[in-house]
């Protein structure tokens, strides 16, 4: 029988990507006790990295869509860590980095793309603490990178 979260993903017409492999000398997640710390997931889609700089060549809406893609990768990593997404008890915290100009101030609106996804998928358990900060640049020129902490059974 499919898990409740997998059924919700299906009902929302959301297909998770494969959990991305690390791009350097680190692991994609660490489980310690009842928490999973997921390494930063960069914005990428079916056609590769989603690149850009908010406030220069990307709109807030495009940035939020890129953040949503980070969220899909975070959930995929969580599934790789625990096997069954129903074992996720809570999204504890997201830390979002937005590749943006020095005068761009809508980082929270961009990272909402990921935050909104977590609530769509996990309901009240998807509500989380969060940071949304600017970065002068991000790996590979991506628009957004987000890391997460999940509480698990």
PDB file of C-alpha atoms in Angstrom:
ATOM      1  CA  UNK A   1       0.000   0.000   0.000  1.00  0.00           C
ATOM      2  CA  UNK A   2       1.318   3.455  -0.934  1.00  0.00           C
ATOM      3  CA  UNK A   3       2.182   5.800   1.911  1.00  0.00           C
ATOM      4  CA  UNK A   4      -0.123   8.702   2.691  1.00  0.00           C
ATOM      5  CA  UNK A   5       2.528  11.219   1.624  1.00  0.00           C
ATOM      6  CA  UNK A   6       3.165   9.371  -1.665  1.00  0.00           C
ATOM      7  CA  UNK A   7      -0.615   9.411  -2.248  1.00  0.00           C
ATOM      8  CA  UNK A   8      -0.685  13.158  -1.535  1.00  0.00           C
ATOM      9  CA  UNK A   9       2.190  13.702  -3.995  1.00  0.00           C
ATOM     10  CA  UNK A  10       0.236  11.780  -6.609  1.00  0.00           C
ATOM     11  CA  UNK A  11      -2.949  13.750  -5.910  1.00  0.00           C
ATOM     12  CA  UNK A  12      -0.966  16.982  -6.278  1.00  0.00           C
ATOM     13  CA  UNK A  13       0.499  15.656  -9.556  1.00  0.00           C
ATOM     14  CA  UNK A  14       4.014  15.972  -8.110  1.00  0.00           C
ATOM     15  CA  UNK A  15       6.752  13.616  -9.239  1.00  0.00           C
ATOM     16  CA  UNK A  16       9.883  13.687  -7.135  1.00  0.00           C
ATOM     17  CA  UNK A  17      13.218  13.663  -8.927  1.00  0.00           C
ATOM     18  CA  UNK A  18      15.842  11.071  -8.077  1.00  0.00           C
ATOM     19  CA  UNK A  19      17.817  12.165  -5.030  1.00  0.00           C
ATOM     20  CA  UNK A  20      20.724  14.166  -6.491  1.00  0.00           C
ATOM     21  CA  UNK A  21      24.262  12.870  -5.952  1.00  0.00           C
ATOM     22  CA  UNK A  22      26.679  15.149  -4.085  1.00  0.00           C
ATOM     23  CA  UNK A  23      28.751  17.477  -6.272  1.00  0.00           C
ATOM     24  CA  UNK A  24      31.792  17.500  -3.946  1.00  0.00           C
ATOM     25  CA  UNK A  25      33.234  15.834  -0.833  1.00  0.00           C
ATOM     26  CA  UNK A  26      30.134  15.595   1.363  1.00  0.00           C
ATOM     27  CA  UNK A  27      27.137  13.325   1.903  1.00  0.00           C
ATOM     28  CA  UNK A  28      23.622  14.262   0.787  1.00  0.00           C
ATOM     29  CA  UNK A  29      22.163  13.788   4.270  1.00  0.00           C
ATOM     30  CA  UNK A  30      23.121  12.803   7.793  1.00  0.00           C
ATOM     31  CA  UNK A  31      20.759  11.087  10.175  1.00  0.00           C
ATOM     32  CA  UNK A  32      21.437  11.549  13.856  1.00  0.00           C
ATOM     33  CA  UNK A  33      18.884  10.439  16.407  1.00  0.00           C
ATOM     34  CA  UNK A  34      15.457  11.419  15.137  1.00  0.00           C
ATOM     35  CA  UNK A  35      16.668  14.125  12.761  1.00  0.00           C
ATOM     36  CA  UNK A  36      17.858  14.192   9.171  1.00  0.00           C
ATOM     37  CA  UNK A  37      20.057  17.066   8.059  1.00  0.00           C
ATOM     38  CA  UNK A  38      19.834  17.386   4.277  1.00  0.00           C
ATOM     39  CA  UNK A  39      22.688  19.147   2.509  1.00  0.00           C
ATOM     40  CA  UNK A  40      21.881  22.173   0.397  1.00  0.00           C
ATOM     41  CA  UNK A  41      19.976  21.283  -2.746  1.00  0.00           C
ATOM     42  CA  UNK A  42      20.509  23.609  -5.696  1.00  0.00           C
ATOM     43  CA  UNK A  43      17.844  24.695  -8.139  1.00  0.00           C
ATOM     44  CA  UNK A  44      17.702  22.295 -11.043  1.00  0.00           C
ATOM     45  CA  UNK A  45      15.036  20.942 -13.323  1.00  0.00           C
ATOM     46  CA  UNK A  46      14.679  18.391 -16.105  1.00  0.00           C
ATOM     47  CA  UNK A  47      16.895  20.530 -18.367  1.00  0.00           C
ATOM     48  CA  UNK A  48      19.691  21.098 -15.849  1.00  0.00           C
ATOM     49  CA  UNK A  49      20.594  23.840 -13.420  1.00  0.00           C
ATOM     50  CA  UNK A  50      18.214  26.770 -12.997  1.00  0.00           C
ATOM     51  CA  UNK A  51      20.634  29.672 -13.132  1.00  0.00           C
ATOM     52  CA  UNK A  52      20.184  33.381 -12.598  1.00  0.00           C
ATOM     53  CA  UNK A  53      20.491  36.321 -10.257  1.00  0.00           C
ATOM     54  CA  UNK A  54      17.376  37.694  -8.585  1.00  0.00           C
ATOM     55  CA  UNK A  55      17.137  41.439  -9.060  1.00  0.00           C
ATOM     56  CA  UNK A  56      19.068  41.246 -12.341  1.00  0.00           C
ATOM     57  CA  UNK A  57      17.842  38.585 -14.766  1.00  0.00           C
ATOM     58  CA  UNK A  58      15.207  36.651 -12.804  1.00  0.00           C
ATOM     59  CA  UNK A  59      11.783  37.599 -11.454  1.00  0.00           C
ATOM     60  CA  UNK A  60      10.594  36.757  -7.963  1.00  0.00           C
ATOM     61  CA  UNK A  61       8.164  34.254  -9.527  1.00  0.00           C
ATOM     62  CA  UNK A  62      10.969  32.525 -11.423  1.00  0.00           C
ATOM     63  CA  UNK A  63      13.015  32.438  -8.219  1.00  0.00           C
ATOM     64  CA  UNK A  64      10.115  30.927  -6.278  1.00  0.00           C
ATOM     65  CA  UNK A  65       9.761  28.237  -8.968  1.00  0.00           C
ATOM     66  CA  UNK A  66      13.494  27.511  -8.619  1.00  0.00           C
ATOM     67  CA  UNK A  67      13.075  27.275  -4.827  1.00  0.00           C
ATOM     68  CA  UNK A  68      10.212  24.822  -5.326  1.00  0.00           C
ATOM     69  CA  UNK A  69      12.588  22.635  -7.368  1.00  0.00           C
ATOM     70  CA  UNK A  70      15.017  22.742  -4.422  1.00  0.00           C
ATOM     71  CA  UNK A  71      12.156  21.576  -2.216  1.00  0.00           C
ATOM     72  CA  UNK A  72      11.448  18.616  -4.476  1.00  0.00           C
ATOM     73  CA  UNK A  73      15.103  17.590  -4.209  1.00  0.00           C
ATOM     74  CA  UNK A  74      14.988  17.987  -0.408  1.00  0.00           C
ATOM     75  CA  UNK A  75      11.966  15.681  -0.190  1.00  0.00           C
ATOM     76  CA  UNK A  76      13.688  13.207  -2.530  1.00  0.00           C
ATOM     77  CA  UNK A  77      16.741  13.183  -0.225  1.00  0.00           C
ATOM     78  CA  UNK A  78      14.497  12.677   2.817  1.00  0.00           C
ATOM     79  CA  UNK A  79      12.862   9.711   1.078  1.00  0.00           C
ATOM     80  CA  UNK A  80      16.313   8.283   0.282  1.00  0.00           C
ATOM     81  CA  UNK A  81      17.220   8.656   3.966  1.00  0.00           C
ATOM     82  CA  UNK A  82      14.142   6.957   5.471  1.00  0.00           C
ATOM     83  CA  UNK A  83      12.547   5.000   2.626  1.00  0.00           C
ATOM     84  CA  UNK A  84       8.961   5.921   3.516  1.00  0.00           C
ATOM     85  CA  UNK A  85       7.943   9.584   3.592  1.00  0.00           C
ATOM     86  CA  UNK A  86       5.308   8.767   6.212  1.00  0.00           C
ATOM     87  CA  UNK A  87       8.256   8.505   8.635  1.00  0.00           C
ATOM     88  CA  UNK A  88       8.727  12.264   8.326  1.00  0.00           C
ATOM     89  CA  UNK A  89       7.125  13.689  11.462  1.00  0.00           C
ATOM     90  CA  UNK A  90       7.941  17.339  10.778  1.00  0.00           C
ATOM     91  CA  UNK A  91       9.864  19.738   8.604  1.00  0.00           C
ATOM     92  CA  UNK A  92      11.881  21.456  11.329  1.00  0.00           C
ATOM     93  CA  UNK A  93      13.854  24.126   9.469  1.00  0.00           C
ATOM     94  CA  UNK A  94      14.772  25.397   6.016  1.00  0.00           C
ATOM     95  CA  UNK A  95      17.748  27.614   5.263  1.00  0.00           C
ATOM     96  CA  UNK A  96      17.475  29.283   1.862  1.00  0.00           C
ATOM     97  CA  UNK A  97      20.209  31.070  -0.067  1.00  0.00           C
ATOM     98  CA  UNK A  98      19.162  33.320  -2.939  1.00  0.00           C
ATOM     99  CA  UNK A  99      21.640  34.409  -5.617  1.00  0.00           C
ATOM    100  CA  UNK A 100      20.735  38.086  -5.749  1.00  0.00           C
ATOM    101  CA  UNK A 101      21.905  41.623  -6.322  1.00  0.00           C
ATOM    102  CA  UNK A 102      22.893  43.767  -3.333  1.00  0.00           C
ATOM    103  CA  UNK A 103      19.654  45.760  -3.526  1.00  0.00           C
ATOM    104  CA  UNK A 104      17.296  42.753  -3.854  1.00  0.00           C
ATOM    105  CA  UNK A 105      15.174  42.359  -0.710  1.00  0.00           C
ATOM    106  CA  UNK A 106      12.535  39.757  -1.601  1.00  0.00           C
ATOM    107  CA  UNK A 107      14.492  36.672  -0.512  1.00  0.00           C
ATOM    108  CA  UNK A 108      11.560  35.534   1.683  1.00  0.00           C
ATOM    109  CA  UNK A 109       9.186  35.609  -1.304  1.00  0.00           C
ATOM    110  CA  UNK A 110      11.628  33.485  -3.306  1.00  0.00           C
ATOM    111  CA  UNK A 111      12.138  30.881  -0.558  1.00  0.00           C
ATOM    112  CA  UNK A 112       8.341  30.709  -0.127  1.00  0.00           C
ATOM    113  CA  UNK A 113       8.423  28.517  -3.243  1.00  0.00           C
ATOM    114  CA  UNK A 114       9.988  25.791  -1.101  1.00  0.00           C
ATOM    115  CA  UNK A 115       8.082  26.595   2.092  1.00  0.00           C
ATOM    116  CA  UNK A 116       4.733  26.446   0.313  1.00  0.00           C
ATOM    117  CA  UNK A 117       5.668  23.063  -1.177  1.00  0.00           C
ATOM    118  CA  UNK A 118       6.488  21.639   2.272  1.00  0.00           C
ATOM    119  CA  UNK A 119       3.054  22.654   3.567  1.00  0.00           C
ATOM    120  CA  UNK A 120       1.327  21.287   0.438  1.00  0.00           C
ATOM    121  CA  UNK A 121       3.033  17.924   0.861  1.00  0.00           C
ATOM    122  CA  UNK A 122       3.237  17.497   4.650  1.00  0.00           C
ATOM    123  CA  UNK A 123       0.297  19.646   5.824  1.00  0.00           C
ATOM    124  CA  UNK A 124       0.739  21.181   9.282  1.00  0.00           C
ATOM    125  CA  UNK A 125       3.874  19.053   9.781  1.00  0.00           C
ATOM    126  CA  UNK A 126       5.355  20.995   6.869  1.00  0.00           C
ATOM    127  CA  UNK A 127       5.292  24.313   8.759  1.00  0.00           C
ATOM    128  CA  UNK A 128       8.847  25.113   9.790  1.00  0.00           C
ATOM    129  CA  UNK A 129      11.353  27.619  11.111  1.00  0.00           C
ATOM    130  CA  UNK A 130      13.283  29.308   8.311  1.00  0.00           C
ATOM    131  CA  UNK A 131      16.038  31.633   7.198  1.00  0.00           C
ATOM    132  CA  UNK A 132      16.095  33.294   3.769  1.00  0.00           C
ATOM    133  CA  UNK A 133      19.299  35.133   2.943  1.00  0.00           C
ATOM    134  CA  UNK A 134      21.046  36.690  -0.014  1.00  0.00           C
ATOM    135  CA  UNK A 135      24.250  35.330  -1.543  1.00  0.00           C
ATOM    136  CA  UNK A 136      26.561  37.148  -3.950  1.00  0.00           C
ATOM    137  CA  UNK A 137      26.844  33.921  -5.933  1.00  0.00           C
ATOM    138  CA  UNK A 138      25.978  30.243  -5.594  1.00  0.00           C
ATOM    139  CA  UNK A 139      27.551  27.044  -6.956  1.00  0.00           C
ATOM    140  CA  UNK A 140      27.227  26.605 -10.729  1.00  0.00           C
ATOM    141  CA  UNK A 141      25.515  30.009 -10.939  1.00  0.00           C
ATOM    142  CA  UNK A 142      22.225  28.573  -9.657  1.00  0.00           C
ATOM    143  CA  UNK A 143      19.483  30.904  -8.497  1.00  0.00           C
ATOM    144  CA  UNK A 144      18.661  29.178  -5.190  1.00  0.00           C
ATOM    145  CA  UNK A 145      20.105  26.647  -2.740  1.00  0.00           C
ATOM    146  CA  UNK A 146      18.137  25.342   0.241  1.00  0.00           C
ATOM    147  CA  UNK A 147      19.021  22.956   3.069  1.00  0.00           C
ATOM    148  CA  UNK A 148      16.622  21.289   5.497  1.00  0.00           C
ATOM    149  CA  UNK A 149      16.237  19.557   8.817  1.00  0.00           C
ATOM    150  CA  UNK A 150      13.506  16.920   9.134  1.00  0.00           C
ATOM    151  CA  UNK A 151      12.278  15.168  12.270  1.00  0.00           C
ATOM    152  CA  UNK A 152      11.666  11.449  11.662  1.00  0.00           C
ATOM    153  CA  UNK A 153      10.316   8.418  13.499  1.00  0.00           C
TER     154      UNK A 153
END
